[in-house]
Amino acid sequence: LDAGADVNAYDADGCPVFFYSAGTDDEKLFCMMADYGPDLTLKNKEGSDILKYYIMEQSQIIENYPRRNLVKMLIDHGAPVSEETVECAKQYGDYHILDLLYPQTKDCFTELQKQYLEGNAKKANLILEHQEELSETDIAIAVIYGNQQTIKILRERQIDFSEIKPEERPLLELAAWNQNLETVSAMLENDRAMFQPEKTAMVTEIYDNDDVDFLKYLYEKGWINNVGRMSENAFKEYVSAEAIESVKYL
């Protein structure tokens, strides 16, 4: 790149070079390439821009979710966001990034959904209590972006959180990937059966996002085994992901 290579050049597979940062889920690589003038409106031969490409690539790996940090970084650097982007996220069950897409796609959401995505949980909860019909999307957004009161209201309405899985994405995992410890803890403390330590997507969230608060919560509440019993291979996952705060805690 310093020698003049074009970061916007297409490879033999029809992808602009800077797409590699999204394909490898590598923030540092994207930050480096961002210094060389990538045109984030460019599309690959399938017609996907880098944000849509990132969502699709990450979502096709069973234990992975698109990371909020990289989604925000792509948007901040000019990746286009449209109704098509929202539909792509919903198609793969990636409701935990909808608030990042929301500012440019407000017309895609109902009033209840808007309030949660704008961070107005108190107002949203009032609507939640009185709205007669709730769609799966309403419930998912409420759980992912709400608070403890939200979970209480949904329980009173006889909502079974384990039954709602947008595109097979469990609500507990989606809330965790949004780093919403308030709703995660509210769900877990009312139903211990929801948490399955073998579900690697929960662990992946911790080291992919260096979510030390969630890690501390799980250990202090006894949801996962004592730190001293972690295997060497498991610990290596945290180190290789450069989850510095989590490594310090462990």
Coordinates of N, CA and C in Angstrom, one line a residue:
L1 N 0.8 -1.2 0.0 CA 0.0 0.0 0.0 C 0.9 1.3 0.0
D2 N 1.9 1.3 0.8 CA 2.8 2.4 0.8 C 3.5 2.6 -0.6
A3 N 3.6 1.5 -1.3 CA 4.3 1.6 -2.6 C 3.3 2.0 -3.7
G4 N 2.0 2.2 -3.3 CA 1.1 2.7 -4.3 C 0.0 1.7 -4.7
A5 N -0.1 0.5 -4.1 CA -1.1 -0.4 -4.4 C -2.5 0.2 -4.1
D6 N -3.5 -0.1 -4.9 CA -4.8 0.5 -4.8 C -5.7 -0.4 -3.9
V7 N -6.1 0.1 -2.7 CA -6.9 -0.6 -1.8 C -8.3 -0.9 -2.3
N8 N -8.7 -0.1 -3.4 CA -10.0 -0.3 -4.0 C -9.9 -1.3 -5.2
A9 N -8.8 -1.8 -5.5 CA -8.6 -2.8 -6.6 C -9.4 -4.0 -6.3
Y10 N -9.9 -4.7 -7.3 CA -10.7 -5.9 -7.2 C -9.7 -7.1 -7.3
D11 N -10.0 -8.2 -6.5 CA -9.2 -9.4 -6.7 C -9.9 -10.3 -7.7
A12 N -9.3 -11.5 -7.9 CA -9.8 -12.4 -8.9 C -11.2 -13.0 -8.6
D13 N -11.6 -12.8 -7.3 CA -12.9 -13.3 -6.9 C -14.0 -12.2 -6.9
G14 N -13.6 -11.0 -7.4 CA -14.5 -9.9 -7.6 C -14.8 -9.1 -6.3
C15 N -13.8 -9.1 -5.4 CA -14.0 -8.3 -4.1 C -12.9 -7.2 -4.1
P16 N -13.3 -6.0 -3.7 CA -12.3 -5.0 -3.4 C -11.4 -5.5 -2.3
V17 N -10.1 -5.1 -2.4 CA -9.1 -5.5 -1.5 C -9.5 -5.3 -0.1
F18 N -10.1 -4.1 0.2 CA -10.4 -3.8 1.6 C -11.4 -4.6 2.2
F19 N -12.1 -5.4 1.4 CA -13.1 -6.4 2.0 C -12.5 -7.4 2.9
Y20 N -11.2 -7.7 2.6 CA -10.5 -8.7 3.4 C -10.6 -8.4 4.9
S21 N -10.6 -7.2 5.3 CA -10.6 -6.8 6.7 C -12.0 -7.3 7.3
A22 N -13.0 -7.2 6.5 CA -14.4 -7.6 7.0 C -14.4 -9.2 7.0
G23 N -13.9 -9.8 5.9 CA -13.9 -11.2 5.8 C -13.1 -11.9 6.9
T24 N -12.1 -11.3 7.4 CA -11.3 -11.8 8.5 C -11.7 -11.3 9.9
D25 N -12.7 -10.4 9.9 CA -13.3 -9.8 11.1 C -12.1 -9.1 11.9
D26 N -11.3 -8.3 11.2 CA -10.1 -7.7 11.7 C -10.2 -6.2 11.8
E27 N -10.4 -5.7 13.0 CA -10.5 -4.2 13.1 C -9.2 -3.5 12.8
K28 N -8.1 -4.1 13.2 CA -6.8 -3.5 13.0 C -6.5 -3.4 11.5
L29 N -6.8 -4.5 10.8 CA -6.6 -4.5 9.3 C -7.4 -3.4 8.7
F30 N -8.7 -3.3 9.1 CA -9.6 -2.3 8.5 C -9.0 -0.9 8.8
C31 N -8.6 -0.6 10.1 CA -8.1 0.7 10.4 C -6.8 1.1 9.6
M32 N -6.0 0.1 9.3 CA -4.8 0.3 8.5 C -5.3 0.7 7.0
M33 N -6.2 -0.1 6.5 CA -6.6 0.1 5.1 C -7.4 1.4 5.0
A34 N -8.1 1.8 6.1 CA -8.8 3.1 6.1 C -8.0 4.3 5.8
D35 N -6.7 4.2 6.1 CA -5.7 5.3 5.8 C -5.4 5.4 4.4
Y36 N -5.8 4.5 3.5 CA -5.5 4.5 2.1 C -6.7 4.8 1.2
G37 N -7.7 5.4 1.7 CA -8.8 5.9 0.9 C -9.7 4.8 0.3
P38 N -10.2 3.9 1.1 CA -11.1 2.9 0.5 C -12.5 3.5 0.2
D39 N -13.1 3.1 -0.9 CA -14.4 3.6 -1.2 C -15.4 2.6 -0.7
L40 N -16.0 2.9 0.4 CA -16.9 1.9 1.1 C -18.2 1.7 0.4
T41 N -18.5 2.5 -0.7 CA -19.7 2.3 -1.5 C -19.5 1.2 -2.5
L42 N -18.3 0.8 -2.8 CA -18.0 -0.3 -3.8 C -18.7 -1.6 -3.4
K43 N -19.0 -2.4 -4.4 CA -19.7 -3.7 -4.1 C -18.9 -4.8 -4.8
N44 N -19.0 -6.0 -4.2 CA -18.4 -7.1 -4.8 C -19.2 -7.7 -6.0
K45 N -18.8 -8.7 -6.6 CA -19.5 -9.2 -7.8 C -20.9 -9.7 -7.5
E46 N -21.1 -10.0 -6.2 CA -22.5 -10.5 -5.8 C -23.4 -9.3 -5.5
G47 N -22.8 -8.1 -5.6 CA -23.7 -6.9 -5.3 C -23.7 -6.4 -3.9
S48 N -22.8 -6.9 -3.1 CA -22.9 -6.6 -1.6 C -21.8 -5.5 -1.3
D49 N -22.2 -4.5 -0.6 CA -21.1 -3.6 -0.1 C -20.5 -4.2 1.1
I50 N -19.5 -3.6 1.7 CA -18.6 -4.2 2.7 C -19.4 -4.5 4.0
L51 N -20.4 -3.6 4.4 CA -21.2 -3.9 5.6 C -22.1 -5.1 5.4
K52 N -22.8 -5.2 4.3 CA -23.6 -6.3 4.0 C -22.8 -7.6 3.9
Y53 N -21.6 -7.5 3.3 CA -20.7 -8.6 3.2 C -20.3 -9.1 4.5
Y54 N -19.9 -8.1 5.4 CA -19.5 -8.5 6.8 C -20.6 -9.2 7.5
I55 N -21.8 -8.7 7.5 CA -22.9 -9.3 8.2 C -23.1 -10.8 7.7
M56 N -23.1 -10.9 6.4 CA -23.3 -12.3 5.8 C -22.2 -13.2 6.1
E57 N -21.0 -12.8 6.0 CA -19.8 -13.6 6.3 C -19.8 -14.1 7.7
Q58 N -20.0 -13.2 8.7 CA -20.0 -13.6 10.1 C -21.1 -14.5 10.5
S59 N -22.3 -14.2 9.9 CA -23.5 -14.9 10.3 C -23.5 -16.3 9.7
Q60 N -22.7 -16.6 8.8 CA -22.7 -18.0 8.2 C -21.8 -18.9 9.0
I61 N -21.1 -18.3 10.0 CA -20.3 -19.2 10.9 C -21.1 -19.4 12.2
I62 N -21.4 -20.6 12.5 CA -22.4 -21.0 13.5 C -22.2 -20.2 14.8
E63 N -21.0 -20.1 15.3 CA -20.8 -19.5 16.7 C -20.5 -18.0 16.6
N64 N -20.5 -17.4 15.5 CA -20.1 -16.1 15.3 C -21.3 -15.1 15.1
Y65 N -21.2 -13.9 15.5 CA -22.1 -12.8 15.3 C -21.3 -11.6 14.8
P66 N -21.8 -10.8 13.9 CA -21.1 -9.6 13.6 C -20.8 -8.8 14.9
R67 N -19.6 -8.3 15.0 CA -19.3 -7.5 16.2 C -19.7 -6.0 16.0
R68 N -20.3 -5.5 17.1 CA -20.8 -4.1 17.0 C -19.7 -3.1 16.8
N69 N -18.5 -3.3 17.3 CA -17.4 -2.4 17.1 C -17.0 -2.2 15.7
L70 N -16.9 -3.4 14.9 CA -16.6 -3.3 13.5 C -17.7 -2.7 12.7
V71 N -18.9 -3.1 13.0 CA -20.1 -2.5 12.3 C -20.1 -1.0 12.4
K72 N -19.9 -0.5 13.6 CA -19.9 0.9 13.9 C -18.7 1.6 13.1
M73 N -17.6 0.9 13.1 CA -16.4 1.4 12.4 C -16.7 1.6 10.9
L74 N -17.3 0.6 10.4 CA -17.6 0.6 8.9 C -18.6 1.7 8.6
I75 N -19.6 1.9 9.4 CA -20.6 2.9 9.2 C -19.9 4.3 9.4
D76 N -19.1 4.5 10.4 CA -18.4 5.8 10.6 C -17.5 6.2 9.5
H77 N -17.0 5.2 8.8 CA -16.1 5.4 7.6 C -16.8 5.5 6.3
G78 N -18.2 5.5 6.3 CA -18.9 5.7 5.1 C -19.6 4.5 4.5
A79 N -19.6 3.4 5.1 CA -20.4 2.3 4.6 C -21.9 2.6 4.5
P80 N -22.5 2.4 3.4 CA -23.9 2.8 3.2 C -24.8 1.9 4.0
V81 N -25.9 2.5 4.6 CA -26.9 1.8 5.4 C -28.2 2.1 4.8
S82 N -29.0 1.0 4.4 CA -30.3 1.2 3.8 C -31.2 0.2 4.3
E83 N -32.5 0.2 3.8 CA -33.5 -0.8 4.2 C -33.0 -2.2 3.9
E84 N -32.2 -2.3 2.8 CA -31.6 -3.6 2.4 C -30.7 -4.1 3.5
T85 N -29.9 -3.2 4.1 CA -29.0 -3.6 5.1 C -29.8 -4.1 6.3
V86 N -30.8 -3.4 6.7 CA -31.7 -3.9 7.8 C -32.3 -5.2 7.5
E87 N -32.8 -5.4 6.3 CA -33.4 -6.7 6.0 C -32.3 -7.8 6.0
C88 N -31.1 -7.5 5.6 CA -30.0 -8.5 5.7 C -29.7 -8.9 7.1
A89 N -29.6 -7.9 8.0 CA -29.4 -8.2 9.4 C -30.5 -9.0 10.0
K90 N -31.7 -8.7 9.7 CA -32.9 -9.5 10.2 C -32.9 -10.9 9.6
Q91 N -32.5 -11.0 8.3 CA -32.5 -12.3 7.6 C -31.6 -13.3 8.4
Y92 N -30.5 -12.8 8.9 CA -29.5 -13.6 9.6 C -29.7 -13.6 11.1
G93 N -30.7 -12.9 11.6 CA -31.0 -12.8 13.0 C -30.1 -11.9 13.8
D94 N -29.4 -11.0 13.2 CA -28.5 -10.1 13.8 C -29.1 -8.9 14.4
Y95 N -30.1 -9.1 15.3 CA -30.9 -8.0 15.8 C -30.0 -7.1 16.8
H96 N -28.9 -7.6 17.2 CA -28.0 -6.9 18.2 C -27.3 -5.7 17.5
I97 N -27.4 -5.6 16.2 CA -26.7 -4.4 15.5 C -27.8 -3.4 15.0
L98 N -29.1 -3.7 15.2 CA -30.1 -2.9 14.6 C -30.0 -1.4 15.0
D99 N -29.6 -1.2 16.3 CA -29.6 0.2 16.7 C -28.5 1.0 16.0
L100 N -27.5 0.3 15.5 CA -26.4 1.0 14.7 C -26.9 1.3 13.3
L101 N -27.8 0.6 12.8 CA -28.4 0.8 11.5 C -29.5 1.8 11.6
Y102 N -30.1 1.9 12.7 CA -31.4 2.6 12.9 C -31.4 4.1 12.5
P103 N -30.3 4.9 12.8 CA -30.4 6.3 12.5 C -30.6 6.6 11.0
Q104 N -30.2 5.8 10.1 CA -30.4 6.0 8.7 C -31.6 5.2 8.1
T105 N -32.3 4.5 9.0 CA -33.4 3.6 8.5 C -34.6 3.6 9.4
K106 N -34.9 4.8 10.0 CA -35.9 4.9 11.0 C -37.3 4.4 10.5
D107 N -37.6 4.6 9.2 CA -38.9 4.2 8.7 C -39.1 2.7 8.6
C108 N -38.1 1.9 8.9 CA -38.2 0.5 8.9 C -38.7 -0.1 10.2
F109 N -39.0 0.7 11.2 CA -39.3 0.2 12.5 C -40.6 0.8 13.0
T110 N -41.3 0.1 13.9 CA -42.5 0.5 14.6 C -42.1 1.5 15.7
E111 N -43.2 2.1 16.3 CA -42.9 3.1 17.4 C -42.3 2.4 18.6
L112 N -42.8 1.2 18.9 CA -42.3 0.4 20.0 C -40.8 0.1 19.8
Q113 N -40.5 -0.3 18.6 CA -39.1 -0.7 18.3 C -38.2 0.6 18.3
K114 N -38.7 1.7 17.8 CA -37.9 2.9 17.7 C -37.5 3.4 19.2
Q115 N -38.4 3.3 20.1 CA -38.2 3.7 21.5 C -37.0 2.9 22.1
Y116 N -37.1 1.6 21.9 CA -36.0 0.8 22.4 C -34.7 1.1 21.7
L117 N -34.7 1.2 20.4 CA -33.5 1.4 19.6 C -32.9 2.8 19.9
E118 N -33.7 3.7 20.4 CA -33.2 5.1 20.7 C -32.8 5.1 22.2
G119 N -32.9 4.0 22.9 CA -32.5 4.0 24.3 C -33.5 4.5 25.3
N120 N -34.8 4.6 24.8 CA -35.9 5.1 25.7 C -36.6 3.9 26.3
A121 N -36.0 3.1 27.1 CA -36.6 1.9 27.6 C -37.8 2.2 28.5
K122 N -37.8 3.3 29.2 CA -38.9 3.6 30.1 C -40.2 3.8 29.3
K123 N -40.1 4.6 28.2 CA -41.2 4.9 27.4 C -41.6 3.7 26.6
A124 N -40.6 2.9 26.1 CA -40.9 1.7 25.4 C -41.6 0.7 26.2
N125 N -41.3 0.6 27.5 CA -41.9 -0.4 28.4 C -43.4 -0.1 28.6
L126 N -43.7 1.2 28.6 CA -45.2 1.6 28.7 C -45.9 1.1 27.5
I127 N -45.3 1.3 26.3 CA -46.0 0.8 25.1 C -46.1 -0.7 25.1
L128 N -45.0 -1.4 25.6 CA -44.9 -2.8 25.6 C -46.1 -3.4 26.5
E129 N -46.3 -2.7 27.6 CA -47.4 -3.2 28.5 C -48.8 -3.2 27.9
H130 N -49.0 -2.2 27.0 CA -50.4 -2.0 26.5 C -50.6 -2.4 25.1
Q131 N -49.5 -2.7 24.4 CA -49.7 -3.1 23.0 C -50.3 -4.5 22.9
E132 N -51.4 -4.7 22.3 CA -52.1 -6.0 22.3 C -51.3 -7.1 21.6
E133 N -50.8 -6.8 20.4 CA -50.1 -7.9 19.7 C -48.6 -7.5 19.6
L134 N -47.8 -8.5 19.9 CA -46.4 -8.4 19.8 C -45.8 -9.3 18.8
S135 N -45.1 -8.8 17.8 CA -44.4 -9.7 16.8 C -43.1 -10.2 17.4
E136 N -42.6 -11.2 16.7 CA -41.3 -11.8 17.2 C -40.2 -10.7 17.2
T137 N -40.3 -9.8 16.2 CA -39.3 -8.7 16.1 C -39.5 -7.7 17.3
D138 N -40.7 -7.4 17.7 CA -41.0 -6.6 18.9 C -40.3 -7.2 20.1
I139 N -40.6 -8.4 20.3 CA -40.0 -9.1 21.5 C -38.5 -9.2 21.5
A140 N -37.9 -9.5 20.3 CA -36.5 -9.6 20.2 C -35.8 -8.3 20.5
I141 N -36.3 -7.2 19.9 CA -35.8 -5.9 20.2 C -35.9 -5.4 21.6
A142 N -37.1 -5.8 22.2 CA -37.3 -5.4 23.6 C -36.3 -6.1 24.5
V143 N -36.1 -7.4 24.3 CA -35.1 -8.1 25.1 C -33.7 -7.6 24.9
I144 N -33.3 -7.4 23.7 CA -31.9 -7.0 23.4 C -31.6 -5.6 23.9
Y145 N -32.6 -4.7 23.8 CA -32.3 -3.3 24.1 C -33.0 -2.7 25.3
G146 N -33.8 -3.6 26.0 CA -34.6 -3.1 27.2 C -33.8 -3.2 28.5
N147 N -34.5 -3.4 29.6 CA -33.9 -3.4 30.9 C -34.6 -4.5 31.7
Q148 N -34.4 -4.5 33.0 CA -35.0 -5.6 33.9 C -36.5 -5.5 33.9
Q149 N -37.0 -4.3 33.8 CA -38.5 -4.1 33.8 C -39.1 -4.7 32.5
T150 N -38.3 -4.5 31.4 CA -38.8 -5.1 30.2 C -39.0 -6.6 30.3
I151 N -38.0 -7.3 30.9 CA -38.1 -8.7 31.1 C -39.2 -9.1 32.0
K152 N -39.5 -8.3 33.0 CA -40.6 -8.5 33.9 C -41.9 -8.5 33.2
I153 N -42.1 -7.4 32.4 CA -43.3 -7.2 31.6 C -43.5 -8.4 30.7
L154 N -42.5 -8.8 30.0 CA -42.6 -9.9 29.0 C -43.0 -11.2 29.7
R155 N -42.4 -11.4 30.9 CA -42.8 -12.6 31.7 C -44.2 -12.6 32.1
E156 N -44.7 -11.4 32.5 CA -46.1 -11.3 32.9 C -47.0 -11.5 31.7
R157 N -46.5 -11.3 30.5 CA -47.3 -11.6 29.3 C -47.1 -13.0 28.8
Q158 N -46.5 -13.8 29.7 CA -46.3 -15.2 29.4 C -45.4 -15.5 28.1
I159 N -44.4 -14.7 27.9 CA -43.5 -14.8 26.8 C -42.4 -15.9 27.2
D160 N -42.2 -16.9 26.4 CA -41.2 -17.9 26.7 C -40.0 -17.5 25.8
F161 N -38.9 -17.0 26.5 CA -37.8 -16.5 25.8 C -37.0 -17.6 25.0
S162 N -37.1 -18.8 25.5 CA -36.4 -19.8 24.8 C -37.0 -20.3 23.6
E163 N -38.3 -19.9 23.4 CA -39.0 -20.3 22.2 C -38.8 -19.3 21.0
I164 N -38.3 -18.1 21.3 CA -38.2 -17.1 20.3 C -36.7 -17.1 19.9
K165 N -36.5 -17.5 18.6 CA -35.1 -17.5 18.1 C -35.1 -17.0 16.7
P166 N -34.9 -15.7 16.5 CA -34.8 -15.1 15.2 C -33.7 -15.8 14.4
E167 N -34.1 -16.5 13.3 CA -33.2 -17.2 12.5 C -32.2 -18.1 13.3
E168 N -32.8 -18.7 14.3 CA -32.1 -19.6 15.2 C -31.1 -18.9 16.1
R169 N -31.2 -17.6 16.3 CA -30.4 -16.9 17.2 C -31.1 -16.8 18.6
P170 N -30.7 -17.4 19.6 CA -31.3 -17.3 20.9 C -31.3 -15.9 21.4
L171 N -32.4 -15.5 22.1 CA -32.5 -14.1 22.6 C -31.4 -13.8 23.6
L172 N -31.1 -14.9 24.5 CA -30.1 -14.7 25.5 C -28.7 -14.3 24.8
E173 N -28.4 -15.0 23.8 CA -27.1 -14.8 23.1 C -27.1 -13.4 22.4
L174 N -28.3 -13.0 21.8 CA -28.4 -11.7 21.2 C -28.2 -10.6 22.2
A175 N -28.8 -10.7 23.3 CA -28.7 -9.7 24.4 C -27.2 -9.6 24.9
A176 N -26.6 -10.8 24.9 CA -25.2 -10.8 25.4 C -24.3 -10.2 24.3
W177 N -24.6 -10.4 23.1 CA -23.7 -9.8 22.0 C -24.0 -8.3 21.9
N178 N -25.1 -7.8 22.5 CA -25.4 -6.4 22.6 C -24.8 -5.9 23.9
Q179 N -24.2 -6.8 24.7 CA -23.6 -6.5 26.0 C -24.6 -5.8 26.9
N180 N -25.8 -6.3 26.8 CA -26.8 -5.8 27.7 C -26.9 -6.8 28.9
L181 N -26.1 -6.5 29.9 CA -26.0 -7.4 31.0 C -27.2 -7.3 31.9
E182 N -28.0 -6.2 31.8 CA -29.2 -6.1 32.6 C -30.2 -7.1 32.2
T183 N -30.5 -7.2 30.9 CA -31.5 -8.1 30.5 C -31.0 -9.6 30.5
V184 N -29.7 -9.8 30.3 CA -29.1 -11.1 30.3 C -29.3 -11.7 31.8
S185 N -28.9 -10.8 32.7 CA -29.0 -11.3 34.1 C -30.4 -11.5 34.6
A186 N -31.3 -10.6 34.1 CA -32.8 -10.8 34.5 C -33.3 -12.1 33.9
M187 N -32.9 -12.5 32.7 CA -33.4 -13.8 32.2 C -32.8 -14.9 32.9
L188 N -31.5 -14.9 33.1 CA -30.8 -16.0 33.8 C -31.3 -16.2 35.2
E189 N -31.5 -15.2 35.9 CA -31.8 -15.3 37.3 C -33.2 -15.8 37.5
N190 N -34.0 -15.8 36.5 CA -35.4 -16.4 36.6 C -35.5 -17.7 35.9
D191 N -34.5 -18.1 35.2 CA -34.5 -19.4 34.5 C -33.1 -19.9 34.3
R192 N -32.6 -20.6 35.2 CA -31.2 -21.1 35.2 C -31.0 -22.1 34.0
A193 N -32.0 -22.7 33.5 CA -31.9 -23.7 32.4 C -31.6 -23.0 31.1
M194 N -31.7 -21.7 31.0 CA -31.5 -21.0 29.8 C -30.0 -21.0 29.5
F195 N -29.1 -21.0 30.5 CA -27.7 -20.9 30.3 C -27.1 -22.3 30.1
Q196 N -26.4 -22.5 29.0 CA -25.7 -23.8 28.8 C -24.3 -23.5 28.5
P197 N -23.4 -23.8 29.5 CA -22.0 -23.5 29.4 C -21.3 -24.0 28.1
E198 N -21.9 -25.1 27.5 CA -21.3 -25.6 26.3 C -21.6 -24.8 25.1
K199 N -22.6 -23.8 25.2 CA -22.9 -23.0 24.1 C -21.8 -22.0 23.9
T200 N -20.9 -22.3 22.9 CA -19.7 -21.6 22.7 C -20.0 -20.1 22.3
A201 N -21.1 -19.9 21.7 CA -21.4 -18.5 21.2 C -21.4 -17.5 22.4
M202 N -21.8 -18.0 23.6 CA -21.7 -17.1 24.7 C -20.3 -16.8 25.1
V203 N -19.4 -17.8 25.1 CA -18.0 -17.6 25.4 C -17.3 -16.8 24.3
T204 N -17.7 -17.1 23.1 CA -17.1 -16.3 22.0 C -17.4 -14.8 22.1
E205 N -18.6 -14.5 22.6 CA -19.0 -13.1 22.8 C -18.0 -12.4 23.7
I206 N -17.6 -13.1 24.8 CA -16.8 -12.5 25.8 C -15.4 -12.2 25.3
Y207 N -14.7 -13.2 24.6 CA -13.4 -12.9 24.1 C -13.4 -12.1 22.8
D208 N -14.4 -12.2 22.0 CA -14.4 -11.4 20.8 C -14.6 -9.9 21.1
N209 N -15.4 -9.6 22.1 CA -15.6 -8.2 22.5 C -14.9 -7.8 23.8
D210 N -14.1 -8.7 24.3 CA -13.4 -8.4 25.6 C -14.4 -7.9 26.6
D211 N -15.5 -8.6 26.8 CA -16.6 -8.2 27.6 C -16.3 -8.7 29.1
V212 N -15.4 -8.0 29.7 CA -15.0 -8.5 31.1 C -16.1 -8.4 32.1
D213 N -17.1 -7.5 31.9 CA -18.2 -7.4 32.9 C -19.0 -8.6 32.8
F214 N -19.3 -9.1 31.6 CA -20.1 -10.4 31.5 C -19.3 -11.6 32.1
L215 N -18.0 -11.6 31.8 CA -17.1 -12.7 32.3 C -17.2 -12.7 33.8
K216 N -17.0 -11.5 34.5 CA -17.1 -11.4 35.9 C -18.4 -11.9 36.5
Y217 N -19.5 -11.5 35.8 CA -20.8 -11.8 36.2 C -21.0 -13.3 36.2
L218 N -20.6 -14.0 35.2 CA -20.7 -15.4 35.1 C -20.0 -16.2 36.1
Y219 N -18.8 -15.7 36.4 CA -18.0 -16.4 37.4 C -18.5 -16.1 38.8
E220 N -18.8 -14.8 39.1 CA -19.2 -14.5 40.5 C -20.6 -15.1 40.8
K221 N -21.4 -15.3 39.8 CA -22.7 -15.9 40.1 C -22.7 -17.4 40.0
G222 N -21.5 -17.9 39.6 CA -21.4 -19.4 39.6 C -21.9 -20.0 38.4
W223 N -22.1 -19.3 37.3 CA -22.7 -19.8 36.1 C -21.7 -20.7 35.3
I224 N -20.4 -20.4 35.5 CA -19.4 -21.2 34.9 C -18.3 -21.6 35.9
N225 N -17.5 -22.5 35.6 CA -16.6 -23.1 36.6 C -15.6 -22.1 37.1
N226 N -14.9 -22.5 38.2 CA -13.9 -21.7 38.8 C -12.8 -21.3 37.8
V227 N -12.3 -20.1 37.8 CA -11.3 -19.7 36.9 C -10.1 -20.6 36.8
G228 N -9.7 -21.2 37.9 CA -8.5 -22.0 37.9 C -8.7 -23.3 37.2
R229 N -10.0 -23.7 36.8 CA -10.2 -24.9 36.1 C -10.3 -24.7 34.6
M230 N -10.1 -23.5 34.1 CA -10.2 -23.2 32.7 C -9.0 -23.9 32.0
S231 N -9.3 -24.6 30.9 CA -8.3 -25.3 30.2 C -7.3 -24.3 29.5
E232 N -6.1 -24.9 29.2 CA -5.1 -24.0 28.5 C -5.6 -23.6 27.1
N233 N -6.3 -24.5 26.4 CA -6.8 -24.1 25.1 C -7.9 -23.0 25.2
A234 N -8.7 -23.1 26.2 CA -9.8 -22.1 26.4 C -9.1 -20.7 26.7
F235 N -8.1 -20.7 27.5 CA -7.4 -19.5 27.8 C -6.7 -18.9 26.6
K236 N -6.2 -19.8 25.7 CA -5.5 -19.3 24.5 C -6.5 -18.5 23.6
E237 N -7.8 -18.9 23.7 CA -8.8 -18.2 22.8 C -8.8 -16.7 23.2
Y238 N -8.8 -16.4 24.5 CA -8.8 -15.1 25.0 C -7.5 -14.3 24.6
V239 N -6.4 -15.0 24.7 CA -5.1 -14.4 24.4 C -5.1 -14.0 22.9
S240 N -5.5 -15.0 22.0 CA -5.4 -14.8 20.6 C -6.4 -13.8 20.1
A241 N -7.5 -13.6 20.8 CA -8.4 -12.5 20.5 C -8.0 -11.2 21.0
E242 N -6.9 -11.1 21.8 CA -6.4 -9.9 22.4 C -7.4 -9.3 23.3
A243 N -8.1 -10.1 24.0 CA -9.1 -9.7 25.0 C -8.4 -9.3 26.3
I244 N -7.7 -8.1 26.3 CA -6.8 -7.8 27.3 C -7.4 -7.7 28.7
E245 N -8.6 -7.0 28.8 CA -9.2 -6.9 30.2 C -9.6 -8.2 30.7
S246 N -10.1 -9.1 29.8 CA -10.6 -10.4 30.2 C -9.4 -11.3 30.6
V247 N -8.3 -11.2 29.9 CA -7.1 -11.9 30.3 C -6.6 -11.5 31.6
K248 N -6.6 -10.2 31.9 CA -6.1 -9.7 33.2 C -7.0 -10.2 34.3
Y249 N -8.3 -10.3 34.1 CA -9.2 -10.8 35.1 C -9.0 -12.3 35.3
L250 N -8.8 -13.1 34.2 CA -8.6 -14.5 34.4 C -7.2 -14.8 35.0

